[in-house]
Tab-separated table of C-alpha atoms and ligand atoms in Angstrom:
chain	number	residue	atom	x	y	z
A	29	MET	CA	-173.296	183.365	153.704
A	30	GLU	CA	-173.432	184.523	150.071
A	31	TYR	CA	-176.778	183.995	148.384
A	32	GLN	CA	-177.459	183.950	144.683
A	33	GLN	CA	-178.238	187.352	143.107
A	34	MET	CA	-181.839	188.026	142.261
A	35	SER	CA	-182.483	189.154	138.674
A	36	ILE	CA	-185.098	191.919	138.587
A	37	GLU	CA	-187.096	192.781	135.483
A	38	LEU	CA	-190.015	194.982	134.525
A	39	LEU	CA	-193.180	192.940	134.061
A	40	THR	CA	-194.481	193.528	130.559
A	41	ASP	CA	-197.779	191.629	130.887
A	42	ALA	CA	-199.794	192.646	133.967
A	43	GLY	CA	-201.718	189.387	133.528
A	44	ASN	CA	-198.597	187.576	134.781
A	45	ALA	CA	-198.305	189.590	138.012
A	46	PRO	CA	-197.510	187.412	141.081
A	47	LEU	CA	-200.755	188.309	142.840
A	48	ASP	CA	-200.337	186.147	145.967
A	49	LEU	CA	-196.975	187.758	146.621
A	50	LEU	CA	-198.378	191.248	146.014
A	51	TYR	CA	-201.168	190.517	148.534
A	52	ASN	CA	-198.483	189.716	151.166
A	53	ALA	CA	-197.607	193.408	151.211
A	54	ASP	CA	-201.163	194.704	150.775
A	55	PRO	CA	-204.164	192.402	151.235
A	56	SER	CA	-206.526	194.804	149.459
A	57	VAL	CA	-207.509	193.301	146.100
A	58	GLU	CA	-208.763	196.714	144.900
A	59	ALA	CA	-205.533	198.515	145.864
A	60	VAL	CA	-203.292	195.929	144.175
A	61	ALA	CA	-205.385	196.022	140.966
A	62	ASP	CA	-205.154	199.816	140.967
A	63	TYR	CA	-201.364	199.791	141.529
A	64	LEU	CA	-200.883	197.344	138.656
A	65	LYS	CA	-202.983	199.509	136.325
A	66	ARG	CA	-201.289	202.795	137.199
A	67	GLY	CA	-197.773	201.653	138.086
A	68	GLU	CA	-194.865	199.589	136.831
A	69	CYS	CA	-194.439	196.159	138.389
A	70	PHE	CA	-190.951	194.674	138.774
A	71	VAL	CA	-190.455	190.969	139.437
A	72	GLY	CA	-187.341	189.439	141.006
A	73	LYS	CA	-186.391	185.858	140.155
A	74	VAL	CA	-183.902	183.446	141.661
A	75	ASP	CA	-183.167	180.419	139.455
A	76	ASP	CA	-186.215	181.292	137.322
A	77	GLU	CA	-188.476	181.173	140.392
A	78	VAL	CA	-190.419	184.297	141.408
A	79	ALA	CA	-188.845	185.441	144.690
A	80	GLY	CA	-189.778	189.109	145.012
A	81	VAL	CA	-191.839	191.954	143.650
A	82	TYR	CA	-192.422	195.695	143.896
A	83	VAL	CA	-194.442	198.365	142.112
A	84	LEU	CA	-193.387	201.935	141.261
A	85	LEU	CA	-196.446	204.170	141.289
A	86	PRO	CA	-196.314	207.759	139.952
A	87	THR	CA	-198.224	209.990	142.384
A	88	ARG	CA	-197.472	213.697	141.991
A	89	PRO	CA	-195.261	215.551	139.488
A	90	PHE	CA	-191.654	214.291	139.845
A	91	THR	CA	-192.720	211.941	142.652
A	92	VAL	CA	-193.088	208.191	142.657
A	93	GLU	CA	-194.185	205.847	145.437
A	94	LEU	CA	-192.694	202.441	146.127
A	95	VAL	CA	-195.563	200.093	146.934
A	96	ASN	CA	-196.090	196.367	147.443
A	97	VAL	CA	-192.484	195.371	148.191
A	98	ALA	CA	-192.596	191.669	149.025
A	99	VAL	CA	-190.233	188.700	149.159
A	100	GLU	CA	-191.492	185.094	149.123
A	101	TRP	CA	-191.352	183.682	152.636
A	102	LYS	CA	-188.747	181.023	151.855
A	103	PHE	CA	-186.423	183.642	150.300
A	104	GLN	CA	-186.667	186.163	153.157
A	105	GLY	CA	-183.652	187.199	155.247
A	106	ARG	CA	-181.185	186.814	152.350
A	107	GLY	CA	-180.852	190.456	151.336
A	108	TYR	CA	-183.402	190.269	148.503
A	109	GLY	CA	-185.715	192.852	150.123
A	110	LYS	CA	-182.813	195.276	150.245
A	111	GLN	CA	-181.900	194.448	146.638
A	112	LEU	CA	-185.488	195.208	145.530
A	113	VAL	CA	-185.624	198.540	147.402
A	114	GLU	CA	-182.195	199.616	146.043
A	115	HIS	CA	-183.323	198.620	142.534
A	116	ALA	CA	-186.517	200.681	142.929
A	117	VAL	CA	-184.538	203.771	144.000
A	118	LYS	CA	-182.217	203.387	140.982
A	119	GLN	CA	-185.134	202.896	138.569
A	120	ALA	CA	-186.901	205.982	139.961
A	121	ARG	CA	-183.730	208.075	139.558
A	122	GLU	CA	-183.182	206.803	135.990
A	123	ARG	CA	-186.782	207.708	135.098
A	124	GLY	CA	-186.136	211.312	136.158
A	125	TYR	CA	-188.201	211.412	139.355
A	126	LYS	CA	-186.976	213.817	142.039
A	127	THR	CA	-188.497	212.076	145.052
A	128	ILE	CA	-189.339	208.505	145.974
A	129	GLU	CA	-191.761	207.853	148.838
A	130	VAL	CA	-192.816	204.774	150.761
A	131	GLY	CA	-195.251	204.056	153.577
A	132	THR	CA	-195.378	201.274	156.157
A	133	GLY	CA	-197.250	200.384	159.334
A	134	ASN	CA	-196.074	201.621	162.722
A	135	CYS	CA	-195.494	197.991	163.801
A	136	GLY	CA	-193.383	197.020	160.767
A	137	MET	CA	-190.023	197.078	162.552
A	138	MET	CA	-188.168	195.183	159.828
A	139	GLN	CA	-189.696	197.329	157.088
A	140	LEU	CA	-188.783	200.546	158.921
A	141	ALA	CA	-185.180	199.293	159.303
A	142	LEU	CA	-185.015	198.195	155.672
A	143	TYR	CA	-186.226	201.488	154.202
A	144	GLN	CA	-183.963	203.615	156.421
A	145	LYS	CA	-180.952	201.426	155.540
A	146	CYS	CA	-181.775	202.122	151.883
A	147	GLY	CA	-181.664	205.913	152.343
A	148	PHE	CA	-185.276	206.811	153.214
A	149	SER	CA	-186.061	209.230	156.050
A	150	MET	CA	-189.285	209.499	158.013
A	151	THR	CA	-191.338	212.552	157.070
A	152	HIS	CA	-194.676	212.165	158.852
A	153	ILE	CA	-197.309	209.825	160.235
A	154	ASP	CA	-200.738	209.296	158.709
A	155	VAL	CA	-202.565	208.792	162.002
A	156	ASP	CA	-205.064	205.891	162.125
A	157	PHE	CA	-204.619	205.191	158.395
A	158	PHE	CA	-205.176	201.434	158.827
A	159	ARG	CA	-208.221	201.844	161.097
A	160	ARG	CA	-209.756	204.161	158.526
A	161	HIS	CA	-208.970	202.142	155.397
A	162	TYR	CA	-209.063	198.453	156.387
A	163	PRO	CA	-212.181	196.552	157.475
A	164	ALA	CA	-210.590	194.692	160.428
A	165	PRO	CA	-207.749	195.531	162.852
A	166	ILE	CA	-204.292	194.368	161.722
A	167	PHE	CA	-201.800	192.996	164.280
A	168	GLU	CA	-198.066	192.503	163.739
A	169	ASN	CA	-195.254	192.004	166.264
A	170	GLY	CA	-197.857	191.995	169.041
A	171	MET	CA	-199.020	195.529	168.235
A	172	GLU	CA	-201.947	196.955	166.379
A	173	CYS	CA	-200.884	198.393	163.051
A	174	ARG	CA	-202.788	201.690	163.296
A	175	HIS	CA	-200.663	204.386	161.700
A	176	MET	CA	-198.905	204.678	158.353
A	177	VAL	CA	-195.322	205.906	158.759
A	178	ARG	CA	-194.359	207.891	155.676
A	179	LEU	CA	-190.745	207.974	154.468
A	180	SER	CA	-189.125	209.697	151.526
A	181	GLN	CA	-185.824	210.107	149.716
A	182	ASP	CA	-184.573	212.822	147.354
A	183	LEU	CA	-183.113	211.366	144.172
B	1	COA	C1	-190.216	193.269	154.349
B	1	COA	C2	-189.591	192.244	153.396
B	1	COA	C3	-189.801	192.715	151.952
B	1	COA	C4	-188.092	192.122	153.698
B	1	COA	O1	-187.504	191.225	152.764
B	1	COA	P1	-186.190	190.383	153.111
B	1	COA	O2	-185.683	189.823	151.833
B	1	COA	O3	-186.463	189.416	154.194
B	1	COA	O4	-185.211	191.540	153.671
B	1	COA	P2	-183.628	191.532	153.661
B	1	COA	O5	-183.114	190.142	153.859
B	1	COA	O6	-183.140	192.280	152.483
B	1	COA	O7	-183.321	192.360	154.984
B	1	COA	C5	-183.361	193.779	154.992
B	1	COA	C6	-183.242	194.292	156.397
B	1	COA	O8	-184.384	193.842	157.124
B	1	COA	C7	-183.995	193.507	158.452
B	1	COA	N1	-184.204	192.071	158.664
B	1	COA	C8	-184.184	191.064	157.782
B	1	COA	N2	-184.485	189.884	158.371
B	1	COA	C9	-184.720	190.189	159.662
B	1	COA	C10	-185.106	189.430	160.799
B	1	COA	N3	-185.312	188.106	160.720
B	1	COA	N4	-185.313	190.075	161.963
B	1	COA	C11	-185.111	191.411	162.041
B	1	COA	N5	-184.756	192.192	161.009
B	1	COA	C12	-184.545	191.574	159.850
B	1	COA	C13	-182.581	193.877	158.598
B	1	COA	O9	-182.518	195.213	159.042
B	1	COA	C14	-182.060	193.765	157.177
B	1	COA	O10	-180.956	194.576	156.954
B	1	COA	P3	-179.432	193.958	157.082
B	1	COA	O11	-179.332	192.935	156.004
B	1	COA	O12	-178.563	195.145	156.853
B	1	COA	O13	-179.333	193.383	158.451
B	1	COA	C15	-190.216	190.821	153.594
B	1	COA	O14	-190.127	190.484	154.979
B	1	COA	C16	-191.672	190.705	153.189
B	1	COA	O15	-191.957	190.426	152.027
B	1	COA	N6	-192.611	190.888	154.126
B	1	COA	C17	-194.041	190.765	153.840
B	1	COA	C18	-194.553	191.903	152.964
B	1	COA	C19	-194.282	193.277	153.560
B	1	COA	O16	-194.434	193.490	154.738
B	1	COA	N7	-193.896	194.217	152.661
B	1	COA	C20	-193.610	195.601	153.063
B	1	COA	C21	-194.830	196.440	152.927
B	1	COA	S1	-194.521	198.056	153.614
């Protein structure tokens, strides 16, 4: 089935950031506020309705990290996540970055598939990242989300 294209634009006023959607990808209020201050937030709309979001966060020289990719629940499974990740890779390349990185939990099967389908390769694992940085254990797909799997792509 063909779904309507999502139109993705850079958010010019951080005050209009879709916070609830951003918290779907990262429940930490402090982390999201920090990403919005230091990064560029892109918002995807379908029929003028906010359907997806991501943030591009400069980290090291020539390197940017894709954080907070999220698609509204009712719009999931229609290819919009893939469209957002492909858009982020293109934006990073156009801005002159040499590497784009992303991190996801060890239990995020769909996320791991999505990022690898969009050209990312696993580089390493940040062992016990979620136990160290989050106040309570996180469970997804019947597994504890303990480790951060790091992936990257040369641009
Ligand atoms: C992860 C997320 C962004 C994916 O968005 P989406 O729009 O549903 O993803 P897409 O429809 O583009 O699907 C991309 C890939 O995910 C996988 N996928 C999608 N729906 C799936 C399902 N129901 N079951 C298994 N895999 C699925 C497939 O590999 C798919 O690739 P394909 O189209 O080639 O088959 C979305 O689920 C989400 O917002 N989750 C909550 C926030 C989150 O976890 N963010 C990531 C932080 S690291």
